[in-house]
């Protein structure tokens, strides 16, 4: 491999000749050989590209950066956003907790790419664009990394997570309406309970996802605040007057998202409560989705020796030894995603506690875990929707069998003969292997006509219809 020499304040470093990164990136690459699979998410790099471009424009508008430098920085950032330079960001999330190395990785790539865009050869001649003085102008890693975090996380939520959850929610709402008159037996403590409709049961899933979406949307306002303009400790040292508000408006314009300058830059650098808050909503959705997926696989269990009240799509063979076996694989995938998200929330919670004085130093791991959770939930919801939820149908024969076989229909007799006598009917029927109707008559508590009049499953589901 051929190398070129790059310099920083600590001296010379050999860098692969065909790469646009510089000395500080190479130092980090060599100092933190920890889990190459844990690369810095490209969403963070794109967040940096948006803010570096916005900073260049703001600095130019405020008279501290030339038009030529602004244009070159912008062009390099646009190439990053287009995915043309993805292989130029080799660092892992296990680095300094402020993300300084990743900030400098972007600065160096933009600087060197701008050098080439200006008609020069990589590694030769004086750089027109300096990574610190120009690309990083009016910035610090301490305010750029949290800004990139918020840009990346906000975009992931509105572009992937929320649409994915909404898609599944809408399908479950359609199923709820379609199944609203399918009377089935309810279950509490995994034991038989009084009847409800399959539509009512599904309406609970819809409500859970609606509440989760509401909680997530409520966090977006806090997440839209960006730290840029706070620089090193929140005071805004080395920024021109009006920079913070102007650069935020530039970012909002480039992303077409409602980003704004954080009211308090000290909070924005030292605490990442917005990330903790938003991920808490992701955890809430994970808890809801886990419940929904578990219910569906239990309702579909069997198909002949389980509950078998619903039929789910058969997507692939389920066993390498048992011919014809089909498993609820989408349910299993979704619940594994939920487990990962809940685990990520622990990491983010711990990370959120690591704000020491003017800086939180767990930024990279918080960002990486957040982005993983947000993407996983959005994509898993789409997968579950397209390969499972859309195809769910009731097994009316099994549903009717379970309803007719349940002892808990006796609950309808409470108001007619009292709890004690109703319990006696249920226990006797269970012990003798007979029906509720038979034992109600045998015990002399009521006539067959009275039983048929009062024990009607369709009359026991209420009128709420899942509202």
PDB file of C-alpha atoms in Angstrom, residues 167-363:
ATOM      1  CA  UNK A 167     -47.834   1.309   8.573  1.00  0.00           C
ATOM      2  CA  UNK A 168     -48.243  -1.528  11.061  1.00  0.00           C
ATOM      3  CA  UNK A 169     -50.716   0.501  13.131  1.00  0.00           C
ATOM      4  CA  UNK A 170     -52.896   1.108  10.086  1.00  0.00           C
ATOM      5  CA  UNK A 171     -52.941  -2.576   9.142  1.00  0.00           C
ATOM      6  CA  UNK A 172     -53.882  -3.600  12.681  1.00  0.00           C
ATOM      7  CA  UNK A 173     -56.641  -0.968  12.661  1.00  0.00           C
ATOM      8  CA  UNK A 174     -58.030  -2.461   9.452  1.00  0.00           C
ATOM      9  CA  UNK A 175     -57.912  -5.946  10.985  1.00  0.00           C
ATOM     10  CA  UNK A 176     -59.605  -4.665  14.137  1.00  0.00           C
ATOM     11  CA  UNK A 177     -62.492  -3.264  12.115  1.00  0.00           C
ATOM     12  CA  UNK A 178     -62.764  -6.431  10.017  1.00  0.00           C
ATOM     13  CA  UNK A 179     -62.771  -8.704  13.074  1.00  0.00           C
ATOM     14  CA  UNK A 180     -65.015  -6.593  15.306  1.00  0.00           C
ATOM     15  CA  UNK A 181     -67.905  -9.078  15.231  1.00  0.00           C
ATOM     16  CA  UNK A 182     -65.804 -12.244  15.626  1.00  0.00           C
ATOM     17  CA  UNK A 183     -66.650 -13.358  19.175  1.00  0.00           C
ATOM     18  CA  UNK A 184     -63.824 -15.258  20.900  1.00  0.00           C
ATOM     19  CA  UNK A 185     -62.883 -16.284  24.377  1.00  0.00           C
ATOM     20  CA  UNK A 186     -60.793 -13.849  26.394  1.00  0.00           C
ATOM     21  CA  UNK A 187     -57.809 -14.887  28.470  1.00  0.00           C
ATOM     22  CA  UNK A 188     -56.341 -13.394  31.638  1.00  0.00           C
ATOM     23  CA  UNK A 189     -53.394 -14.935  33.501  1.00  0.00           C
ATOM     24  CA  UNK A 190     -53.202 -17.187  30.389  1.00  0.00           C
ATOM     25  CA  UNK A 191     -56.453 -18.770  31.621  1.00  0.00           C
ATOM     26  CA  UNK A 192     -59.957 -18.668  30.163  1.00  0.00           C
ATOM     27  CA  UNK A 193     -61.877 -15.453  30.819  1.00  0.00           C
ATOM     28  CA  UNK A 194     -65.092 -13.898  29.530  1.00  0.00           C
ATOM     29  CA  UNK A 195     -65.617 -13.358  25.793  1.00  0.00           C
ATOM     30  CA  UNK A 196     -64.627 -10.372  23.697  1.00  0.00           C
ATOM     31  CA  UNK A 197     -64.289  -9.948  19.958  1.00  0.00           C
ATOM     32  CA  UNK A 198     -61.122 -10.464  17.986  1.00  0.00           C
ATOM     33  CA  UNK A 199     -61.561  -6.890  16.769  1.00  0.00           C
ATOM     34  CA  UNK A 200     -61.641  -5.589  20.325  1.00  0.00           C
ATOM     35  CA  UNK A 201     -58.482  -7.530  21.086  1.00  0.00           C
ATOM     36  CA  UNK A 202     -56.732  -6.017  18.075  1.00  0.00           C
ATOM     37  CA  UNK A 203     -58.016  -2.547  18.983  1.00  0.00           C
ATOM     38  CA  UNK A 204     -55.823  -2.762  22.080  1.00  0.00           C
ATOM     39  CA  UNK A 205     -52.776  -3.213  19.850  1.00  0.00           C
ATOM     40  CA  UNK A 206     -53.778  -0.195  17.786  1.00  0.00           C
ATOM     41  CA  UNK A 207     -54.157   1.912  20.935  1.00  0.00           C
ATOM     42  CA  UNK A 208     -50.729   0.834  22.179  1.00  0.00           C
ATOM     43  CA  UNK A 209     -49.055   1.923  18.958  1.00  0.00           C
ATOM     44  CA  UNK A 210     -50.991   5.191  18.892  1.00  0.00           C
ATOM     45  CA  UNK A 211     -49.810   5.993  22.415  1.00  0.00           C
ATOM     46  CA  UNK A 212     -46.231   5.073  21.478  1.00  0.00           C
ATOM     47  CA  UNK A 213     -46.339   7.264  18.379  1.00  0.00           C
ATOM     48  CA  UNK A 214     -47.731  10.148  20.399  1.00  0.00           C
ATOM     49  CA  UNK A 215     -44.976   9.790  22.987  1.00  0.00           C
ATOM     50  CA  UNK A 216     -42.342   9.685  20.250  1.00  0.00           C
ATOM     51  CA  UNK A 217     -43.694  12.726  18.409  1.00  0.00           C
ATOM     52  CA  UNK A 218     -43.799  14.647  21.685  1.00  0.00           C
ATOM     53  CA  UNK A 219     -40.021  14.252  21.975  1.00  0.00           C
ATOM     54  CA  UNK A 220     -39.278  15.701  18.543  1.00  0.00           C
ATOM     55  CA  UNK A 221     -39.467  19.309  19.692  1.00  0.00           C
ATOM     56  CA  UNK A 222     -36.649  18.811  22.211  1.00  0.00           C
ATOM     57  CA  UNK A 223     -34.669  16.797  19.668  1.00  0.00           C
ATOM     58  CA  UNK A 224     -34.953  19.612  17.116  1.00  0.00           C
ATOM     59  CA  UNK A 225     -32.779  21.858  19.312  1.00  0.00           C
ATOM     60  CA  UNK A 226     -29.162  21.899  18.158  1.00  0.00           C
ATOM     61  CA  UNK A 227     -26.018  22.751  20.089  1.00  0.00           C
ATOM     62  CA  UNK A 228     -24.083  24.398  17.259  1.00  0.00           C
ATOM     63  CA  UNK A 229     -22.909  27.832  18.337  1.00  0.00           C
ATOM     64  CA  UNK A 230     -21.976  26.741  21.843  1.00  0.00           C
ATOM     65  CA  UNK A 231     -18.431  25.766  20.748  1.00  0.00           C
ATOM     66  CA  UNK A 232     -16.189  24.539  23.580  1.00  0.00           C
ATOM     67  CA  UNK A 233     -18.238  24.919  26.774  1.00  0.00           C
ATOM     68  CA  UNK A 234     -21.474  26.601  25.709  1.00  0.00           C
ATOM     69  CA  UNK A 235     -20.319  30.224  25.757  1.00  0.00           C
ATOM     70  CA  UNK A 236     -19.943  30.481  21.982  1.00  0.00           C
ATOM     71  CA  UNK A 237     -16.305  31.533  22.081  1.00  0.00           C
ATOM     72  CA  UNK A 238     -14.795  32.211  18.612  1.00  0.00           C
ATOM     73  CA  UNK A 239     -18.163  32.606  16.879  1.00  0.00           C
ATOM     74  CA  UNK A 240     -19.314  35.784  15.123  1.00  0.00           C
ATOM     75  CA  UNK A 241     -22.412  37.593  16.394  1.00  0.00           C
ATOM     76  CA  UNK A 242     -25.651  35.949  15.258  1.00  0.00           C
ATOM     77  CA  UNK A 243     -23.910  32.755  14.184  1.00  0.00           C
ATOM     78  CA  UNK A 244     -25.881  30.279  16.330  1.00  0.00           C
ATOM     79  CA  UNK A 245     -29.299  31.299  15.058  1.00  0.00           C
ATOM     80  CA  UNK A 246     -28.125  31.709  11.472  1.00  0.00           C
ATOM     81  CA  UNK A 247     -26.404  28.324  11.241  1.00  0.00           C
ATOM     82  CA  UNK A 248     -29.469  26.633  12.732  1.00  0.00           C
ATOM     83  CA  UNK A 249     -31.668  28.213  10.065  1.00  0.00           C
ATOM     84  CA  UNK A 250     -29.227  27.021   7.402  1.00  0.00           C
ATOM     85  CA  UNK A 251     -29.401  23.451   8.729  1.00  0.00           C
ATOM     86  CA  UNK A 252     -33.187  23.637   8.775  1.00  0.00           C
ATOM     87  CA  UNK A 253     -33.128  24.811   5.172  1.00  0.00           C
ATOM     88  CA  UNK A 254     -30.729  22.121   3.950  1.00  0.00           C
ATOM     89  CA  UNK A 255     -32.531  19.280   5.747  1.00  0.00           C
ATOM     90  CA  UNK A 256     -36.071  20.627   5.339  1.00  0.00           C
ATOM     91  CA  UNK A 257     -36.609  19.808   9.000  1.00  0.00           C
ATOM     92  CA  UNK A 258     -37.480  22.250  11.838  1.00  0.00           C
ATOM     93  CA  UNK A 259     -34.108  22.471  13.560  1.00  0.00           C
ATOM     94  CA  UNK A 260     -33.482  25.518  15.730  1.00  0.00           C
ATOM     95  CA  UNK A 261     -30.736  26.825  17.969  1.00  0.00           C
ATOM     96  CA  UNK A 262     -30.914  25.436  21.508  1.00  0.00           C
ATOM     97  CA  UNK A 263     -31.961  28.071  24.022  1.00  0.00           C
ATOM     98  CA  UNK A 264     -29.351  26.880  26.489  1.00  0.00           C
ATOM     99  CA  UNK A 265     -26.111  25.706  24.945  1.00  0.00           C
ATOM    100  CA  UNK A 266     -24.726  24.584  28.309  1.00  0.00           C
ATOM    101  CA  UNK A 267     -27.449  21.943  28.539  1.00  0.00           C
ATOM    102  CA  UNK A 268     -27.007  21.038  24.875  1.00  0.00           C
ATOM    103  CA  UNK A 269     -23.313  20.191  25.403  1.00  0.00           C
ATOM    104  CA  UNK A 270     -23.310  18.806  28.927  1.00  0.00           C
ATOM    105  CA  UNK A 271     -26.555  16.811  28.930  1.00  0.00           C
ATOM    106  CA  UNK A 272     -28.277  14.704  26.306  1.00  0.00           C
ATOM    107  CA  UNK A 273     -31.684  14.527  27.911  1.00  0.00           C
ATOM    108  CA  UNK A 274     -33.372  14.870  24.511  1.00  0.00           C
ATOM    109  CA  UNK A 275     -31.716  11.639  23.375  1.00  0.00           C
ATOM    110  CA  UNK A 276     -32.656   9.893  26.633  1.00  0.00           C
ATOM    111  CA  UNK A 277     -36.228  11.181  26.347  1.00  0.00           C
ATOM    112  CA  UNK A 278     -36.701  10.172  22.715  1.00  0.00           C
ATOM    113  CA  UNK A 279     -35.181   6.753  23.232  1.00  0.00           C
ATOM    114  CA  UNK A 280     -37.495   6.275  26.188  1.00  0.00           C
ATOM    115  CA  UNK A 281     -40.354   6.558  23.700  1.00  0.00           C
ATOM    116  CA  UNK A 282     -38.617   4.010  21.475  1.00  0.00           C
ATOM    117  CA  UNK A 283     -38.401   1.694  24.463  1.00  0.00           C
ATOM    118  CA  UNK A 284     -42.125   2.203  25.081  1.00  0.00           C
ATOM    119  CA  UNK A 285     -42.813   1.161  21.491  1.00  0.00           C
ATOM    120  CA  UNK A 286     -40.542  -1.869  21.925  1.00  0.00           C
ATOM    121  CA  UNK A 287     -42.532  -2.937  24.983  1.00  0.00           C
ATOM    122  CA  UNK A 288     -45.794  -2.549  23.048  1.00  0.00           C
ATOM    123  CA  UNK A 289     -44.528  -4.356  19.969  1.00  0.00           C
ATOM    124  CA  UNK A 290     -43.227  -7.217  22.086  1.00  0.00           C
ATOM    125  CA  UNK A 291     -46.675  -7.695  23.621  1.00  0.00           C
ATOM    126  CA  UNK A 292     -48.373  -7.539  20.226  1.00  0.00           C
ATOM    127  CA  UNK A 293     -45.983 -10.033  18.607  1.00  0.00           C
ATOM    128  CA  UNK A 294     -46.256 -12.439  21.549  1.00  0.00           C
ATOM    129  CA  UNK A 295     -50.066 -12.324  21.475  1.00  0.00           C
ATOM    130  CA  UNK A 296     -50.155 -13.022  17.763  1.00  0.00           C
ATOM    131  CA  UNK A 297     -47.824 -16.000  17.918  1.00  0.00           C
ATOM    132  CA  UNK A 298     -49.751 -17.456  20.855  1.00  0.00           C
ATOM    133  CA  UNK A 299     -53.097 -16.935  19.109  1.00  0.00           C
ATOM    134  CA  UNK A 300     -51.655 -18.676  16.038  1.00  0.00           C
ATOM    135  CA  UNK A 301     -50.039 -21.513  18.001  1.00  0.00           C
ATOM    136  CA  UNK A 302     -50.632 -25.053  16.852  1.00  0.00           C
ATOM    137  CA  UNK A 303     -51.889 -25.288  14.249  1.00  0.00           C
ATOM    138  CA  UNK A 304     -53.696 -28.345  15.654  1.00  0.00           C
ATOM    139  CA  UNK A 305     -52.438 -28.702  19.207  1.00  0.00           C
ATOM    140  CA  UNK A 306     -52.357 -25.074  20.288  1.00  0.00           C
ATOM    141  CA  UNK A 307     -54.792 -22.177  20.511  1.00  0.00           C
ATOM    142  CA  UNK A 308     -55.015 -21.722  16.756  1.00  0.00           C
ATOM    143  CA  UNK A 309     -57.552 -18.893  16.766  1.00  0.00           C
ATOM    144  CA  UNK A 310     -55.828 -16.960  13.995  1.00  0.00           C
ATOM    145  CA  UNK A 311     -53.968 -18.016  10.870  1.00  0.00           C
ATOM    146  CA  UNK A 312     -50.728 -16.220  10.006  1.00  0.00           C
ATOM    147  CA  UNK A 313     -48.820 -16.463   6.706  1.00  0.00           C
ATOM    148  CA  UNK A 314     -46.473 -19.404   6.255  1.00  0.00           C
ATOM    149  CA  UNK A 315     -43.288 -17.709   5.056  1.00  0.00           C
ATOM    150  CA  UNK A 316     -40.624 -20.427   5.200  1.00  0.00           C
ATOM    151  CA  UNK A 317     -39.981 -23.960   6.496  1.00  0.00           C
ATOM    152  CA  UNK A 318     -39.626 -23.988  10.266  1.00  0.00           C
ATOM    153  CA  UNK A 319     -37.521 -27.039  10.925  1.00  0.00           C
ATOM    154  CA  UNK A 320     -34.612 -28.929   9.417  1.00  0.00           C
ATOM    155  CA  UNK A 321     -35.881 -32.205  10.901  1.00  0.00           C
ATOM    156  CA  UNK A 322     -39.682 -31.886  11.210  1.00  0.00           C
ATOM    157  CA  UNK A 323     -41.229 -31.843   7.725  1.00  0.00           C
ATOM    158  CA  UNK A 324     -44.039 -29.388   7.170  1.00  0.00           C
ATOM    159  CA  UNK A 325     -43.389 -27.391  10.333  1.00  0.00           C
ATOM    160  CA  UNK A 326     -43.940 -23.643  10.020  1.00  0.00           C
ATOM    161  CA  UNK A 327     -42.924 -21.162  12.721  1.00  0.00           C
ATOM    162  CA  UNK A 328     -44.023 -17.595  13.568  1.00  0.00           C
ATOM    163  CA  UNK A 329     -40.698 -16.199  12.383  1.00  0.00           C
ATOM    164  CA  UNK A 330     -41.815 -12.595  11.968  1.00  0.00           C
ATOM    165  CA  UNK A 331     -43.023 -12.572  15.570  1.00  0.00           C
ATOM    166  CA  UNK A 332     -39.690 -13.956  16.712  1.00  0.00           C
ATOM    167  CA  UNK A 333     -37.711 -11.398  14.716  1.00  0.00           C
ATOM    168  CA  UNK A 334     -39.806  -8.531  16.062  1.00  0.00           C
ATOM    169  CA  UNK A 335     -39.456  -9.646  19.681  1.00  0.00           C
ATOM    170  CA  UNK A 336     -35.683  -9.968  19.258  1.00  0.00           C
ATOM    171  CA  UNK A 337     -35.619  -6.412  17.939  1.00  0.00           C
ATOM    172  CA  UNK A 338     -37.587  -5.339  21.005  1.00  0.00           C
ATOM    173  CA  UNK A 339     -35.052  -7.018  23.279  1.00  0.00           C
ATOM    174  CA  UNK A 340     -32.224  -5.168  21.526  1.00  0.00           C
ATOM    175  CA  UNK A 341     -33.980  -1.807  21.832  1.00  0.00           C
ATOM    176  CA  UNK A 342     -34.691  -2.347  25.530  1.00  0.00           C
ATOM    177  CA  UNK A 343     -31.016  -3.220  26.020  1.00  0.00           C
ATOM    178  CA  UNK A 344     -29.961  -0.139  24.069  1.00  0.00           C
ATOM    179  CA  UNK A 345     -32.069   1.955  26.416  1.00  0.00           C
ATOM    180  CA  UNK A 346     -29.917   0.843  29.332  1.00  0.00           C
ATOM    181  CA  UNK A 347     -26.789   1.986  27.496  1.00  0.00           C
ATOM    182  CA  UNK A 348     -28.376   5.324  26.607  1.00  0.00           C
ATOM    183  CA  UNK A 349     -29.590   5.820  30.170  1.00  0.00           C
ATOM    184  CA  UNK A 350     -26.097   5.201  31.524  1.00  0.00           C
ATOM    185  CA  UNK A 351     -24.658   7.430  28.810  1.00  0.00           C
ATOM    186  CA  UNK A 352     -27.040  10.203  29.748  1.00  0.00           C
ATOM    187  CA  UNK A 353     -25.687  10.192  33.301  1.00  0.00           C
ATOM    188  CA  UNK A 354     -22.145  10.886  32.087  1.00  0.00           C
ATOM    189  CA  UNK A 355     -22.398  14.643  31.833  1.00  0.00           C
ATOM    190  CA  UNK A 356     -19.461  16.016  33.817  1.00  0.00           C
ATOM    191  CA  UNK A 357     -19.532  19.783  34.290  1.00  0.00           C
ATOM    192  CA  UNK A 358     -19.679  21.270  30.754  1.00  0.00           C
ATOM    193  CA  UNK A 359     -19.563  18.118  28.620  1.00  0.00           C
ATOM    194  CA  UNK A 360     -21.203  14.729  28.292  1.00  0.00           C
ATOM    195  CA  UNK A 361     -18.557  12.230  27.228  1.00  0.00           C
ATOM    196  CA  UNK A 362     -20.681   9.296  26.038  1.00  0.00           C
ATOM    197  CA  UNK A 363     -21.885  10.894  22.822  1.00  0.00           C
TER     198      UNK A 363
END
